[in-house]
Coordinates of C-alpha atoms in Angstrom, one line a residue:
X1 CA 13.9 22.8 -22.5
X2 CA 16.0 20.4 -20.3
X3 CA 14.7 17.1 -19.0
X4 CA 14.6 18.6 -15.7
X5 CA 12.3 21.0 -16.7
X6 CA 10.1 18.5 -18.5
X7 CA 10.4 16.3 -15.6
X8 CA 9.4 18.9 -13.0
X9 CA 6.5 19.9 -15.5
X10 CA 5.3 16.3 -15.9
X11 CA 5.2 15.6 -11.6
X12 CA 3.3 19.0 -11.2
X13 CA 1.1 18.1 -13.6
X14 CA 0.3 14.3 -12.6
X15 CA 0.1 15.8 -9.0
X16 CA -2.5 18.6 -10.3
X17 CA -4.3 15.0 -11.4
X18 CA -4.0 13.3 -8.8
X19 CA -5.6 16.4 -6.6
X20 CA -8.9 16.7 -9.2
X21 CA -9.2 13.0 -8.9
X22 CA -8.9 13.2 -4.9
X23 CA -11.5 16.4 -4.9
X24 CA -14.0 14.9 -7.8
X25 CA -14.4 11.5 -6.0
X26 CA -14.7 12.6 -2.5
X27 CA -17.4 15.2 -4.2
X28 CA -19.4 12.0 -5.7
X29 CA -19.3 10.2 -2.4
X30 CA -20.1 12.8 -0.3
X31 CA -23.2 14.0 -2.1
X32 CA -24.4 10.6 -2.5
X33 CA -24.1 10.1 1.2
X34 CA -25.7 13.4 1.2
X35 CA -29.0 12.5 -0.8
X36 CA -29.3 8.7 1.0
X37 CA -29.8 10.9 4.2
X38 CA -31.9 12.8 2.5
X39 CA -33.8 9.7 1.1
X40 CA -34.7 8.7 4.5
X41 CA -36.4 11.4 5.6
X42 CA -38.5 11.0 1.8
X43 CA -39.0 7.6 3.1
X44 CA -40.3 8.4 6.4
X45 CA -42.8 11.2 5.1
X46 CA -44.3 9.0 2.4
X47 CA -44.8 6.3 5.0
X48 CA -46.5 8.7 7.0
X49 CA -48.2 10.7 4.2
X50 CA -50.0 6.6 3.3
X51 CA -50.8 5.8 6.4
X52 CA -52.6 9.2 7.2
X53 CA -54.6 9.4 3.7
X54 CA -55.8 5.5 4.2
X55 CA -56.3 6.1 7.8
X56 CA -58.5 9.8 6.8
X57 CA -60.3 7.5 3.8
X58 CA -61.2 4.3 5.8
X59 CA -62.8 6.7 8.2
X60 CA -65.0 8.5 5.4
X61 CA -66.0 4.9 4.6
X62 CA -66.6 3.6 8.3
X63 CA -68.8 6.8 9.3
X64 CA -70.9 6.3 5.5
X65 CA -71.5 2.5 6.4
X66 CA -72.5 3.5 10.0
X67 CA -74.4 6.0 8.7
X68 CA -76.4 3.8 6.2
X69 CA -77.0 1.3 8.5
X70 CA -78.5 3.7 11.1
X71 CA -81.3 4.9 8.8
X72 CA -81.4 1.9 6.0
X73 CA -84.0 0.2 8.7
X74 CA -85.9 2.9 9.3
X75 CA -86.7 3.8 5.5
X76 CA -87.3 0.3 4.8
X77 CA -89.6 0.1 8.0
X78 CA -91.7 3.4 7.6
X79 CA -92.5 1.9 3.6
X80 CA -93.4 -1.1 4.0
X81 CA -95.5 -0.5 7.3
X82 CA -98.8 1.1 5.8
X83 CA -100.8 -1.7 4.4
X84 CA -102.7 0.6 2.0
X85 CA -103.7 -1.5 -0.9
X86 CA -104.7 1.8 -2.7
X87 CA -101.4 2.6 -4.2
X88 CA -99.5 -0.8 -4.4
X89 CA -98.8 -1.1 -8.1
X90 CA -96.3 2.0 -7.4
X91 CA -93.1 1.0 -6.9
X92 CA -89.5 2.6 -5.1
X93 CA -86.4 1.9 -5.7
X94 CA -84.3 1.3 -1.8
X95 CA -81.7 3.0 -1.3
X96 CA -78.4 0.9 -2.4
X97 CA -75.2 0.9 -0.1
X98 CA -72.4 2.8 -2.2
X99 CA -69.2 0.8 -2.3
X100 CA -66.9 3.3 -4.3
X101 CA -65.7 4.6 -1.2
X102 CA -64.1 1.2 -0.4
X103 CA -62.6 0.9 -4.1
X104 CA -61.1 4.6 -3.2
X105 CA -59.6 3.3 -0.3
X106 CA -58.2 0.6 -1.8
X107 CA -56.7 2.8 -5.2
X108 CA -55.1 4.6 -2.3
X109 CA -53.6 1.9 -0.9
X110 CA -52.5 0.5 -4.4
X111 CA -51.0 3.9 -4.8
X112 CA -49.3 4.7 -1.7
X113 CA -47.7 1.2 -1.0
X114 CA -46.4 1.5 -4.4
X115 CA -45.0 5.4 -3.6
X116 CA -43.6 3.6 -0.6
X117 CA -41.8 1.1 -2.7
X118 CA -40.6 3.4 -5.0
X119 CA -38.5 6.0 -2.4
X120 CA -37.3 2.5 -0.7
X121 CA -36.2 1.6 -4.0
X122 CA -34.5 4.7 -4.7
X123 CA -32.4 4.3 -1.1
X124 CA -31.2 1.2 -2.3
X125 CA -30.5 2.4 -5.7
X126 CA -28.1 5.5 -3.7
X127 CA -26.4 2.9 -1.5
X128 CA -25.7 0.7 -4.9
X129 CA -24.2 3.7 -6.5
X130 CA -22.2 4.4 -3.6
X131 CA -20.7 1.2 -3.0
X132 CA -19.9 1.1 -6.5
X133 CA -18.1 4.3 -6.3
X134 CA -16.2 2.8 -3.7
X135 CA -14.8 -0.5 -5.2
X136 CA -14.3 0.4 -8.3
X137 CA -10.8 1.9 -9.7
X138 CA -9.3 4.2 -10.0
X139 CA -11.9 6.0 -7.5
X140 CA -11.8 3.6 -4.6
X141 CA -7.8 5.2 -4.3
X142 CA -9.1 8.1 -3.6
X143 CA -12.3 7.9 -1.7
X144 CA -11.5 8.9 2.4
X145 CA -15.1 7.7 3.7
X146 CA -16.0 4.7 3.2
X147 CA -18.0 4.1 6.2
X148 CA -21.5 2.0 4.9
X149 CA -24.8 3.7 4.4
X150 CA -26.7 1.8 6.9
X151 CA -30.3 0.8 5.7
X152 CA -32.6 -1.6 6.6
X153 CA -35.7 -2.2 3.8
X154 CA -39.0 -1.9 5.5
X155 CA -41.2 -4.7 4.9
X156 CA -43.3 -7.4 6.3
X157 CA -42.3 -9.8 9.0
X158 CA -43.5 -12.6 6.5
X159 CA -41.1 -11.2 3.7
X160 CA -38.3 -11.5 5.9
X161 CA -39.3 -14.8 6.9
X162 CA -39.0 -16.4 3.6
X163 CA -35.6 -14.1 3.1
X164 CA -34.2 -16.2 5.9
X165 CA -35.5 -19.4 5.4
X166 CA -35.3 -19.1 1.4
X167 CA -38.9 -20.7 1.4
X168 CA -42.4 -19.2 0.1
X169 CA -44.8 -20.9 0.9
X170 CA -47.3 -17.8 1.4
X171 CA -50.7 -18.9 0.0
X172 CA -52.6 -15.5 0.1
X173 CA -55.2 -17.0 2.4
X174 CA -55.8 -19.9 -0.1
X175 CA -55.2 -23.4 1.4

């Protein structure tokens, strides 16, 4: 074989490279693009999926306090009312306000908030991987998008407080 040969052999097959390299990273990118848009609309539904399971649980709790505190005076009043002496050594137990409802509401909470966390966390964990992708060699060469994922974390007006100011002071109600 001459060296032209072997030459034109060797630029085909660098160029061949070259073109997986081009296809496989733009392939990477796009799809993680791909799944961060997809992660937002994860986010959104567990947001709303929380909200409507405490909202659907505080009100189970609400109408059973109500509820209880309609007919607990009336019990209490039609038993202790008659002052027959006859049958006073008998004893009844009154009826006791159940509070597992509110520890079910507040597992729920626990449970979604963290839900929430966790497809927040995986956004930013997409975005990482992404801009990654996109500074490190040899990929960033051949990446053609590399417009940002644009996120902003959802969170509370006092987190982003002490974000800015770089003080936490937050005492959890505690003085």
């Amino acid at each position: 074989m001459s060296t032209t040969v072997i030459l034109v052999l060797s630029l085909v097959a660098l160029l061949l490279l070259l073109i997986v390299l081009y296809i496989s990273y733009n392939n990477r990118e796009i799809a993680l693009r791909k799944e961060a848009e997809a992660q937002r609309g994860k986010i959104a539904a567990v947001r709303d999926r929380m909200f409507q399971i405490i909202r659907e649980q505080a009100n189970v709790s609400t109408e059973y306090r109500e509820a209880f505190e309609k007919i607990y005076p009336e019990i209490i009043a039609g038993r202790y009312a008659q002052g027959g002496g006859l049958m006073k050594w008998i004893t009844e137990a009154n009826p006791e306000f159940d509070t597992s409802l509110y520890r079910t509401v507040q597992n729920s909470i626990e449970v979604q908030r963290t839900a929430f966390t966790s497809a927040q966390n995986r956004m930013l964990d997409i975005i990482n991987q992404r801009a990654t992708l996109l500074e490190q060699m040899p990929s960033t060469w051949f990446i053609s998008n590399k417009s940002e994922i644009e996120y902003e974390v959802i969170t509370t007006s006092a987190t982003k407080q002490t974000m800015a100011t770089g003080v936490d002071d937050y005492t959890f109600g505690y003085k």
